[in-house]
Short mmCIF file of C-alpha atoms (C1' of nucleotides) in Angstrom, two decimals:
data_model
loop_
_atom_site.label_atom_id
_atom_site.label_comp_id
_atom_site.label_asym_id
_atom_site.label_seq_id
_atom_site.Cartn_x
_atom_site.Cartn_y
_atom_site.Cartn_z
CA UNK A 297 0.61 -0.14 0.00
CA UNK A 298 1.49 3.36 -0.62
CA UNK A 299 2.27 5.05 1.96
CA UNK A 300 1.51 8.36 1.68
CA UNK A 301 -0.04 11.99 3.82
CA UNK A 302 0.11 15.80 2.95
CA UNK A 303 3.95 17.20 3.12
CA UNK A 304 3.79 20.40 4.87
CA UNK A 305 3.11 23.15 3.00
CA UNK A 306 2.70 26.82 3.03
CA UNK A 307 -0.37 27.93 4.72
CA UNK A 308 -3.64 27.17 2.80
CA UNK A 309 -6.27 30.40 1.91
CA UNK A 310 -9.30 30.11 3.64
CA UNK A 311 -11.99 32.73 4.26
CA UNK A 312 -15.20 32.45 5.09
CA UNK A 313 -17.72 32.74 3.51
CA UNK A 314 -20.94 33.54 5.26
CA UNK A 315 -21.24 31.40 8.72
CA UNK A 316 -20.89 27.33 8.45
CA UNK A 317 -19.44 28.27 4.48
CA UNK A 318 -15.58 28.73 4.13
CA UNK A 319 -13.84 28.58 0.69
CA UNK A 320 -10.32 27.26 0.26
CA UNK A 321 -9.09 29.26 -2.69
CA UNK A 322 -7.66 27.78 -5.74
CA UNK A 323 -3.74 27.41 -5.69
CA UNK A 324 -1.25 24.32 -6.50
CA UNK A 325 -2.97 22.87 -8.74
CA UNK A 326 -5.88 23.28 -7.86
CA UNK A 327 -8.72 23.10 -10.49
CA UNK A 328 -11.89 23.76 -8.50
CA UNK A 329 -11.81 25.79 -4.73
CA UNK A 330 -12.44 23.67 -1.63
CA UNK A 331 -16.09 24.59 -0.10
CA UNK A 332 -15.48 23.66 4.38
CA UNK A 333 -18.91 23.91 5.58
CA UNK A 334 -18.26 24.04 8.79
CA UNK A 335 -17.73 26.25 12.19
CA UNK A 336 -15.03 27.72 13.57
CA UNK A 337 -15.39 25.30 16.44
CA UNK A 338 -15.21 21.77 14.64
CA UNK A 339 -12.84 23.28 12.29
CA UNK A 340 -10.22 23.54 15.25
CA UNK A 341 -7.44 21.73 14.22
CA UNK A 342 -7.87 20.77 10.81
CA UNK A 343 -5.36 21.90 9.37
CA UNK A 344 -4.18 18.10 7.66
CA UNK A 345 -7.93 17.60 6.31
CA UNK A 346 -8.52 20.59 4.88
CA UNK A 347 -5.25 20.35 2.91
CA UNK A 348 -6.76 16.65 1.47
CA UNK A 349 -9.94 19.02 0.44
CA UNK A 350 -7.45 21.30 -1.24
CA UNK A 351 -5.51 17.69 -2.91
CA UNK A 352 -9.45 16.43 -3.72
CA UNK A 353 -9.74 19.47 -5.89
CA UNK A 354 -6.38 18.46 -8.22
CA UNK A 355 -8.30 15.48 -9.45
CA UNK A 356 -9.05 15.86 -13.19
CA UNK A 357 -12.47 16.12 -14.02
CA UNK A 358 -13.37 17.64 -11.14
CA UNK A 359 -16.86 20.07 -11.11
CA UNK A 360 -17.93 22.32 -9.25
CA UNK A 361 -15.59 22.55 -5.78
CA UNK A 362 -14.24 20.25 -3.81
CA UNK A 363 -16.76 19.63 -0.55
CA UNK A 364 -16.59 18.98 2.72
CA UNK A 365 -19.33 18.30 5.47
CA UNK A 366 -19.30 19.35 9.10
CA UNK A 367 -17.90 16.31 10.47
CA UNK A 368 -14.74 16.17 8.44
CA UNK A 369 -11.32 14.63 9.46
CA UNK A 370 -8.28 13.13 8.46
CA UNK A 371 -8.59 10.08 6.13
CA UNK A 372 -7.31 7.79 3.48
CA UNK A 373 -6.50 10.57 0.52
CA UNK A 374 -9.61 12.71 0.74
CA UNK A 375 -10.96 14.12 4.03
CA UNK A 376 -13.87 11.74 6.11
CA UNK A 377 -16.60 13.88 5.30
CA UNK A 378 -15.32 14.82 1.49
CA UNK A 379 -18.03 14.91 -1.18
CA UNK A 380 -16.32 15.00 -4.78
CA UNK A 381 -18.00 15.06 -8.16
CA UNK A 382 -15.73 14.59 -11.76
CA UNK A 383 -17.86 15.16 -15.16
CA UNK A 384 -17.39 11.18 -16.75
CA UNK A 385 -17.44 12.64 -20.90
CA UNK A 386 -14.87 14.78 -19.55
CA UNK A 387 -12.53 12.51 -18.46
CA UNK A 388 -13.39 13.00 -14.63
CA UNK A 389 -11.65 10.26 -12.34
CA UNK A 390 -12.70 7.93 -9.35
CA UNK A 391 -11.07 7.19 -6.66
CA UNK A 392 -11.60 4.28 -4.63
CA UNK A 393 -9.61 7.31 -1.56
CA UNK A 394 -12.83 9.18 -2.05
CA UNK A 395 -15.08 5.98 -0.81
CA UNK A 396 -13.20 4.62 1.66
CA UNK A 397 -12.22 1.61 2.91
CA UNK A 398 -16.00 0.08 4.56
CA UNK A 399 -17.39 0.50 0.83
CA UNK A 400 -21.44 0.98 1.58
CA UNK A 401 -20.66 1.71 5.03
CA UNK A 402 -24.33 2.78 6.01
CA UNK A 403 -27.05 2.88 8.72
CA UNK A 404 -30.55 1.13 8.29
CA UNK A 405 -32.85 2.56 10.86
CA UNK A 406 -35.91 0.40 12.02
CA UNK A 407 -39.34 1.76 14.44
CA UNK A 408 -40.95 -0.80 16.95
CA UNK A 409 -44.79 -0.30 17.40
CA UNK A 410 -44.76 0.16 20.73
CA UNK A 411 -42.96 3.02 22.88
CA UNK A 412 -39.98 3.26 25.75
CA UNK A 413 -42.62 2.02 28.31
CA UNK A 414 -44.06 -1.13 26.84
CA UNK A 415 -40.70 -2.09 25.75
CA UNK A 416 -39.08 -1.57 29.99
CA UNK A 417 -40.15 -5.25 31.19
CA UNK A 418 -38.96 -7.05 28.46
CA UNK A 419 -35.31 -4.59 27.14
CA UNK A 420 -33.27 -6.32 29.65
CA UNK A 421 -34.20 -10.04 27.36
CA UNK A 422 -34.60 -8.35 24.52
CA UNK A 423 -30.59 -7.21 24.82
CA UNK A 424 -29.92 -10.00 25.98
CA UNK A 425 -31.18 -11.63 22.98
CA UNK A 426 -29.50 -9.44 20.51
CA UNK A 427 -26.23 -9.81 22.58
CA UNK A 428 -26.65 -13.65 21.40
CA UNK A 429 -28.57 -12.72 17.73
CA UNK A 430 -25.62 -10.17 16.32
CA UNK A 431 -22.20 -11.44 15.75
CA UNK A 432 -19.61 -8.77 16.33
CA UNK A 433 -15.77 -8.11 16.07
CA UNK A 434 -13.22 -8.49 13.92
CA UNK A 435 -12.81 -11.33 12.08
CA UNK A 436 -15.07 -13.94 10.47
CA UNK A 437 -18.58 -14.71 11.69
CA UNK A 438 -22.11 -13.49 10.13
CA UNK A 439 -25.83 -14.60 10.86
CA UNK A 440 -25.95 -16.50 7.17
CA UNK A 441 -24.14 -19.21 6.22
CA UNK A 442 -23.09 -18.71 2.93
CA UNK A 443 -23.16 -22.36 0.11
CA UNK A 444 -20.51 -20.79 -1.11
CA UNK A 445 -19.18 -18.57 -4.30
CA UNK A 446 -22.28 -18.84 -6.70
CA UNK A 447 -24.27 -17.67 -3.49
CA UNK A 448 -21.54 -14.95 -2.55
CA UNK A 449 -22.22 -13.90 -6.40
CA UNK A 450 -26.42 -13.81 -5.70
CA UNK A 451 -25.28 -11.70 -3.12
CA UNK A 452 -22.79 -9.15 -4.51
CA UNK A 453 -25.77 -9.02 -7.19
CA UNK A 454 -28.92 -8.72 -5.14
CA UNK A 455 -27.76 -6.87 -1.95
CA UNK A 456 -30.87 -6.50 0.18
CA UNK A 457 -32.86 -7.78 -2.33
CA UNK A 458 -31.75 -12.53 -2.83
CA UNK A 459 -32.20 -11.37 1.12
CA UNK A 460 -35.57 -10.89 1.20
CA UNK A 461 -35.83 -12.79 -1.37
CA UNK A 462 -34.47 -15.77 0.56
CA UNK A 463 -36.58 -14.63 3.32
CA UNK A 464 -34.99 -12.46 5.13
CA UNK A 465 -36.64 -9.47 5.59
CA UNK A 466 -40.20 -7.94 4.10
CA UNK A 467 -41.12 -6.77 0.27
CA UNK A 468 -41.46 -3.78 1.83
CA UNK A 469 -38.34 -3.10 3.27
CA UNK A 470 -37.07 -2.69 -0.21
CA UNK A 471 -39.23 0.72 -0.24
CA UNK A 472 -37.73 1.85 2.04
CA UNK A 473 -33.24 1.22 0.98
CA UNK A 474 -31.41 3.21 -1.08
CA UNK A 475 -31.46 2.01 -4.54
CA UNK A 476 -34.50 -0.28 -3.86
CA UNK A 477 -31.78 -2.34 -2.24
CA UNK A 478 -29.28 -3.35 -4.51
CA UNK A 479 -27.08 -1.20 -7.00
CA UNK A 480 -27.55 -2.75 -10.91
CA UNK A 481 -24.12 -1.62 -11.89
CA UNK A 482 -22.52 -4.19 -9.64
CA UNK A 483 -20.01 -6.31 -11.43
CA UNK A 484 -18.37 -9.65 -9.86
CA UNK A 485 -16.05 -10.30 -11.98
CA UNK A 486 -14.03 -7.44 -10.79
CA UNK A 487 -13.88 -8.83 -7.16
CA UNK A 488 -11.08 -10.84 -6.12
CA UNK A 489 -9.99 -13.96 -4.59
CA UNK A 490 -8.85 -12.74 -0.88
CA UNK A 491 -12.11 -10.12 -1.40
CA UNK A 492 -14.60 -12.93 -2.07
CA UNK A 493 -13.04 -15.58 0.69
CA UNK A 494 -12.56 -13.52 3.32
CA UNK A 495 -16.59 -12.12 2.32
CA UNK A 496 -17.89 -15.57 2.04
CA UNK A 497 -18.16 -15.82 6.22
CA UNK A 498 -19.30 -12.38 6.90
CA UNK A 499 -22.18 -11.67 6.14
CA UNK A 500 -24.87 -10.66 8.92
CA UNK A 501 -22.24 -9.32 10.67
CA UNK A 502 -21.62 -5.85 12.93
CA UNK A 503 -17.58 -5.74 12.71
CA UNK A 504 -15.12 -3.74 15.80
CA UNK A 505 -14.87 0.37 16.57
CA UNK A 506 -18.08 2.68 15.80
CA UNK A 507 -20.40 0.04 14.49
CA UNK A 508 -23.23 -0.91 16.74
CA UNK A 509 -26.37 -2.09 16.89
CA UNK A 510 -28.63 0.19 19.48
CA UNK A 511 -32.07 -0.13 20.75
CA UNK A 512 -33.41 3.79 20.97
CA UNK A 513 -36.06 6.27 21.69
CA UNK A 514 -37.23 8.97 20.07
CA UNK A 515 -37.06 11.73 22.53
CA UNK A 516 -37.66 14.63 19.64
CA UNK A 517 -39.55 15.53 16.96
CA UNK A 518 -38.84 18.71 15.52
CA UNK A 519 -40.29 18.33 12.78
CA UNK A 520 -43.73 16.70 12.39
CA UNK A 521 -44.80 15.99 9.60
CA UNK A 522 -41.72 15.00 8.13
CA UNK A 523 -41.37 12.33 11.55
CA UNK A 524 -44.67 11.07 10.87
CA UNK A 525 -43.79 10.72 6.77
CA UNK A 526 -40.47 8.05 8.42
CA UNK A 527 -43.32 6.30 10.23
CA UNK A 528 -41.56 7.94 13.74
CA UNK A 529 -42.58 9.41 16.76
CA UNK A 530 -41.72 10.77 20.25
CA UNK A 531 -41.62 8.12 22.44
CA UNK A 532 -41.24 5.13 19.95
CA UNK A 533 -39.03 3.03 20.64
CA UNK A 534 -35.90 2.48 17.34
CA UNK A 535 -33.10 0.68 16.74
CA UNK A 536 -30.39 1.68 14.60
CA UNK A 537 -28.08 -0.62 12.36
CA UNK A 538 -24.64 0.96 11.71
CA UNK A 539 -22.21 -1.72 9.95
CA UNK A 540 -20.30 -1.99 6.44
CA UNK A 541 -19.08 -4.34 4.12
CA UNK A 542 -16.52 -6.01 6.67
CA UNK A 543 -13.96 -7.50 4.59
CA UNK A 544 -15.06 -7.57 1.37
CA UNK A 545 -15.61 -3.78 1.24
CA UNK A 546 -11.43 -4.07 2.74
CA UNK A 547 -9.69 -5.47 -0.23
CA UNK A 548 -11.73 -4.76 -2.67
CA UNK A 549 -10.49 -1.17 -1.53
CA UNK A 550 -6.92 -2.23 -0.78
CA UNK A 551 -6.96 -4.30 -4.77
CA UNK A 552 -7.67 -1.51 -7.14
CA UNK A 553 -5.66 1.11 -4.94
CA UNK A 554 -3.00 -0.67 -6.15
CA UNK A 555 -4.06 -1.30 -9.72
CA UNK A 556 -4.63 2.69 -9.81
CA UNK A 557 -1.59 3.38 -8.50
CA UNK A 558 0.24 1.21 -11.01
CA UNK A 559 -2.21 2.27 -14.00
CA UNK A 560 -2.10 6.61 -13.53
CA UNK A 561 0.98 7.58 -14.96
CA UNK A 562 -0.33 5.83 -18.54
CA UNK A 563 -3.26 8.07 -18.55
CA UNK A 564 -1.00 10.97 -17.92
CA UNK A 565 -2.90 11.96 -14.23
CA UNK A 566 -0.78 13.21 -11.28
CA UNK A 567 -1.82 13.57 -7.97
CA UNK A 568 -0.44 15.27 -4.87
CA UNK A 569 -0.60 12.41 -2.71
CA UNK A 570 -0.75 8.43 -3.55
CA UNK A 571 -3.64 7.76 -1.20
CA UNK A 572 -5.46 10.32 -4.52
CA UNK A 573 -4.55 6.91 -6.74
CA UNK A 574 -6.97 7.42 -9.27
CA UNK A 575 -8.20 6.76 -12.97
CA UNK A 576 -10.89 7.96 -15.80
CA UNK A 577 -14.55 6.43 -14.60
CA UNK A 578 -14.30 5.62 -18.35
CA UNK A 579 -11.09 3.78 -18.71
CA UNK A 580 -10.40 -0.69 -17.93
CA UNK A 581 -9.57 0.30 -14.29
CA UNK A 582 -12.25 2.80 -13.94
CA UNK A 583 -14.59 0.40 -14.79
CA UNK A 584 -13.32 -2.21 -12.67
CA UNK A 585 -13.31 -0.49 -9.45
CA UNK A 586 -16.91 0.89 -10.17
CA UNK A 587 -18.26 -2.80 -10.49
CA UNK A 588 -16.85 -4.14 -7.94
CA UNK A 589 -17.85 -2.10 -5.27
CA UNK A 590 -21.40 -1.56 -6.76
CA UNK A 591 -20.66 -5.77 -5.38
CA UNK A 592 -19.04 -4.98 -2.14
CA UNK A 593 -22.38 -1.83 -1.96
CA UNK A 594 -24.99 -4.85 -2.01
CA UNK A 595 -22.94 -6.51 0.26
CA UNK A 596 -23.16 -3.94 2.97
CA UNK A 597 -26.64 -3.69 1.68
CA UNK A 598 -27.36 -7.75 2.37
CA UNK A 599 -25.03 -7.09 5.98
CA UNK A 600 -27.33 -4.37 7.37
CA UNK A 601 -30.85 -6.86 6.37
CA UNK A 602 -29.58 -9.69 7.87
CA UNK A 603 -29.26 -8.15 11.03
CA UNK A 604 -31.73 -6.63 11.23
CA UNK A 605 -34.18 -9.68 10.81
CA UNK A 606 -32.71 -11.36 13.30
CA UNK A 607 -33.02 -8.38 15.87
CA UNK A 608 -36.67 -8.53 14.15
CA UNK A 609 -37.06 -12.09 15.83
CA UNK A 610 -35.53 -10.98 19.18
CA UNK A 611 -37.73 -8.26 19.07
CA UNK A 612 -40.83 -11.14 18.04
CA UNK A 613 -40.25 -13.32 20.55
CA UNK A 614 -38.78 -11.53 24.50
CA UNK A 615 -41.25 -8.70 23.64
CA UNK A 616 -44.18 -9.16 21.26
CA UNK A 617 -42.85 -6.01 18.78
CA UNK A 618 -42.79 -5.32 15.01
CA UNK A 619 -39.67 -3.75 13.61
CA UNK A 620 -40.18 -1.32 10.38
CA UNK A 621 -38.53 -0.10 8.31
CA UNK A 622 -37.74 3.25 7.81
CA UNK A 623 -35.00 3.74 5.23
CA UNK A 624 -31.09 2.18 4.48
CA UNK A 625 -28.43 4.60 2.81
CA UNK A 626 -24.47 4.33 3.17
CA UNK A 627 -22.93 7.33 3.73
CA UNK A 628 -19.18 5.40 1.94
CA UNK A 629 -19.96 5.21 -1.74
CA UNK A 630 -19.06 6.83 -5.39
CA UNK A 631 -21.98 6.83 -8.03
CA UNK A 632 -22.62 8.08 -11.22
CA UNK A 633 -25.74 10.23 -10.61
CA UNK A 634 -26.93 13.74 -13.12
CA UNK A 635 -26.66 16.91 -11.77
CA UNK A 636 -27.10 19.98 -13.49
CA UNK A 637 -23.13 21.76 -14.47
CA UNK A 638 -23.74 25.64 -15.41
CA UNK A 639 -27.29 24.50 -16.57
CA UNK A 640 -26.30 21.91 -18.46
CA UNK A 641 -26.48 17.97 -17.09
CA UNK A 642 -24.12 16.20 -16.35
CA UNK A 643 -23.38 12.56 -15.32
CA UNK A 644 -21.02 12.81 -12.97
CA UNK A 645 -19.32 10.15 -10.29
CA UNK A 646 -20.47 11.31 -7.25
CA UNK A 647 -17.79 10.27 -3.99
CA UNK A 648 -19.35 10.85 -0.98
CA UNK A 649 -16.77 9.77 1.82
CA UNK A 650 -18.34 9.80 5.49
CA UNK A 651 -21.32 12.18 3.29
CA UNK A 652 -24.83 11.50 3.00
CA UNK A 653 -27.14 11.56 0.32
CA UNK A 654 -29.48 13.69 0.57
CA UNK A 655 -32.30 13.28 -1.87
CA UNK A 656 -34.45 17.37 -1.70
CA UNK A 657 -38.21 16.59 -1.24
CA UNK A 658 -39.87 16.46 -4.73
CA UNK A 659 -36.94 14.29 -6.02
CA UNK A 660 -38.47 11.70 -8.73
CA UNK A 661 -35.99 8.81 -7.38
CA UNK A 662 -37.11 8.94 -3.72
CA UNK A 663 -40.92 6.27 -2.64
CA UNK A 664 -43.88 8.27 -3.57
CA UNK A 665 -45.03 8.69 0.74
CA UNK A 666 -41.42 10.30 1.33
CA UNK A 667 -42.10 12.29 -1.61
CA UNK A 668 -42.95 15.28 0.20
CA UNK A 669 -41.04 14.94 3.38
CA UNK A 670 -37.41 13.99 1.36
CA UNK A 671 -35.19 11.67 1.80
CA UNK A 672 -34.75 10.72 5.11
CA UNK A 673 -30.78 11.26 6.29
CA UNK A 674 -29.76 8.64 9.49
CA UNK A 675 -27.18 9.93 11.86
CA UNK A 676 -25.81 7.38 13.87
CA UNK A 677 -23.90 9.34 17.29
CA UNK A 678 -21.24 7.70 19.35
CA UNK A 679 -22.02 4.91 21.45
CA UNK A 680 -23.76 6.31 24.79
CA UNK A 681 -25.10 9.92 22.84
CA UNK A 682 -27.77 10.72 20.81
CA UNK A 683 -28.73 9.87 17.05
CA UNK A 684 -30.46 11.94 14.35
CA UNK A 685 -33.03 11.61 11.70
CA UNK A 686 -32.54 14.90 9.19
CA UNK A 687 -33.87 15.15 5.66
CA UNK A 688 -32.89 16.55 2.37
CA UNK A 689 -34.25 20.08 1.89
CA UNK A 690 -34.11 22.00 -0.85
CA UNK A 691 -31.38 23.26 -3.10
CA UNK A 692 -29.11 21.37 -0.77
CA UNK A 693 -25.38 22.02 -2.14
CA UNK A 694 -22.23 19.45 -2.73
CA UNK A 695 -24.24 17.22 -5.43
CA UNK A 696 -26.97 16.75 -2.30
CA UNK A 697 -24.78 15.52 0.65
CA UNK A 698 -24.91 16.53 4.05
CA UNK A 699 -22.73 14.72 7.34
CA UNK A 700 -22.84 10.92 8.08
CA UNK A 701 -22.14 11.28 12.52
CA UNK A 702 -19.22 12.61 14.86
CA UNK A 703 -15.92 12.50 13.78
CA UNK A 704 -13.09 10.97 16.08
CA UNK A 705 -11.21 13.47 17.83
CA UNK A 706 -8.89 11.17 20.13
CA UNK A 707 -6.65 8.30 18.62
CA UNK A 708 -7.82 4.84 19.91
CA UNK A 709 -4.49 4.39 22.14
CA UNK A 710 -5.70 7.91 23.65
CA UNK A 711 -9.26 6.64 24.07
CA UNK A 712 -8.46 3.86 25.89
CA UNK A 713 -6.33 5.62 28.02
CA UNK A 714 -8.78 8.02 30.11
CA UNK A 715 -10.83 4.64 30.97
CA UNK A 716 -11.28 1.11 31.34
CA UNK A 717 -14.00 -0.44 29.57
CA UNK A 718 -15.39 -1.52 32.82
CA UNK A 719 -15.46 2.15 34.27
CA UNK A 720 -17.26 3.06 30.89
CA UNK A 721 -19.62 0.45 31.17
CA UNK A 722 -20.67 1.18 34.81
CA UNK A 723 -21.36 4.61 33.21
CA UNK A 724 -23.76 4.27 30.79
CA UNK A 725 -25.08 1.48 33.24
CA UNK A 726 -25.20 4.49 35.60
CA UNK A 727 -27.16 6.23 32.85
CA UNK A 728 -29.75 3.71 31.67
CA UNK A 729 -28.06 2.32 28.78
CA UNK A 730 -27.52 -1.63 28.88
CA UNK A 731 -24.70 -2.73 27.43
CA UNK A 732 -23.52 -5.37 25.51
CA UNK A 733 -20.56 -5.42 24.36
CA UNK A 734 -17.95 -8.37 23.04
CA UNK A 735 -14.68 -7.11 23.96
CA UNK A 736 -14.03 -4.63 27.33
CA UNK A 737 -10.87 -2.28 25.36
CA UNK A 738 -13.30 -1.82 22.17
CA UNK A 739 -15.89 -0.49 24.67
CA UNK A 740 -12.84 1.47 26.06
CA UNK A 741 -11.94 2.95 22.36
CA UNK A 742 -15.41 3.84 21.64
CA UNK A 743 -15.39 6.58 24.69
CA UNK A 744 -17.82 9.31 24.02
CA UNK A 745 -15.26 12.04 24.60
CA UNK A 746 -13.00 10.58 21.44
CA UNK A 747 -15.38 11.73 18.97
CA UNK A 748 -16.50 15.87 18.24
CA UNK A 749 -20.44 16.78 19.51
CA UNK A 750 -22.23 15.30 17.12
CA UNK A 751 -25.48 17.91 17.42
CA UNK A 752 -22.63 19.99 16.86
CA UNK A 753 -21.89 18.32 13.25
CA UNK A 754 -25.79 18.73 13.17
CA UNK A 755 -26.33 22.04 13.60
CA UNK A 756 -23.81 22.93 11.23
CA UNK A 757 -25.40 20.21 8.96
CA UNK A 758 -28.97 22.57 9.15
CA UNK A 759 -27.33 26.00 9.40
CA UNK A 760 -25.33 25.25 5.71
CA UNK A 761 -28.77 24.41 4.67
CA UNK A 762 -27.74 21.03 3.96
CA UNK A 763 -30.58 19.20 5.31
CA UNK A 764 -32.94 19.98 8.20
CA UNK A 765 -33.26 18.03 11.19
CA UNK A 766 -35.85 15.77 12.14
CA UNK A 767 -35.63 13.93 15.54
CA UNK A 768 -33.22 13.06 18.17
CA UNK A 769 -32.86 9.20 19.19
CA UNK A 770 -30.96 8.62 21.91
CA UNK A 771 -29.72 5.21 23.34
CA UNK A 772 -30.80 2.65 25.24
CA UNK A 773 -28.95 -0.59 24.77
CA UNK A 774 -26.07 -0.40 22.58
CA UNK A 775 -24.93 -4.46 21.77
CA UNK A 776 -20.74 -3.54 19.96
CA UNK A 777 -18.15 -5.34 18.47
"C1'" DA B 205 -13.05 0.63 9.09
"C1'" DT B 206 -9.67 -4.14 8.70
"C1'" DG B 207 -8.20 -11.95 9.90
"C1'" DT B 208 -6.36 -3.45 13.64
"C1'" DT B 209 1.21 -4.04 10.05
"C1'" DC B 210 2.09 -8.66 3.51
#
DNA sequence: ATGTTC
């Protein structure tokens, strides 16, 4: 793997254009400016990430600006929170670093047909059941044992749709999934043998780090009409699932970064950081990555579908409660979308890395019952803190994108030095939050103080005109790797 | 994020 990272350069010229919007003036090969939506407070110590915004602005075919969301922080090549669109017909590139290692990492929210008071007597049994039913942590293990590579290929092509066809969900679920539960352009031939091997045993598993399954309660509704359209109300119990494509997506990213790093020179592409490896979307290497990435996207969706199904079985058995899907959306993905550029419709490759698509009300790709409210945007908070449901807004900037969550401000090592897992568990249980961790070390690494304040991220996103708040949720129970 | 450094 190329070992990149920006070298120190002269300071960037960053101008506050208006509240929650900063502009990075073009220089040093930048083809477009940088535009960062954030507060001054959220940009504290963001120098490295701003340099990454500037680096992304040098990519061939980039249009508009190199954008970053309020939860911007340092990532591989692109900043996490980065959004960049390239013009496919004008030699625009696709870059695996613009998607990230956890391809199609995302969030799914289910709403229970009960409120927190009704669940209370069964909560401990539900949490115990979830603790047994939800595979998690590093390495293999998943709720679904795939028959072999042929069935893996059906998952890679069919995503949530295939999982539902096999009995792991309801037909209605697919109406509430981005892209109906599967993207169409998966090319399984571009998924290498190691990725396949790693993917075989992990369908239906959370993974580790900031991934979680939480039982939550809606503690505040900001937009009653949108909340009603989404099927949530104050006091209602929900289940939020945050996970991605596990080792399969990680391996695909590694494989295709390597291939592009080797091929780039042939296309005459130079980038200021090897981690920005890319080739034109319309090239053999570009098409190969896009096809493999789409396969990983479907894998991640099937993963969330299977975990939903596992949670449903536990809720039905332990509490007689039914879970309906609110929405499922990714925050690490590149998609070919049509957007207006200088008044002309253009086919763009929109990279969203730690950024969520946020279609406005009336968008034709939204299901009819969500058309008036706009697309639900699901923001997972840090363990033990609040999560949010947002909605897309008219005129949303950055190709209809908004934030994805709280960014880390403390390293795992640093975090684990501030508290033991045992202490943190006691603190959470004391606050009325049931915890079912796999590892105490892993729990300590996710101490809330290791992250930015998700409420500030959401405020800045709304203040920047990228989305609006619909509801706030707080955890009743956490299942973690 | 990740068979947490091929």
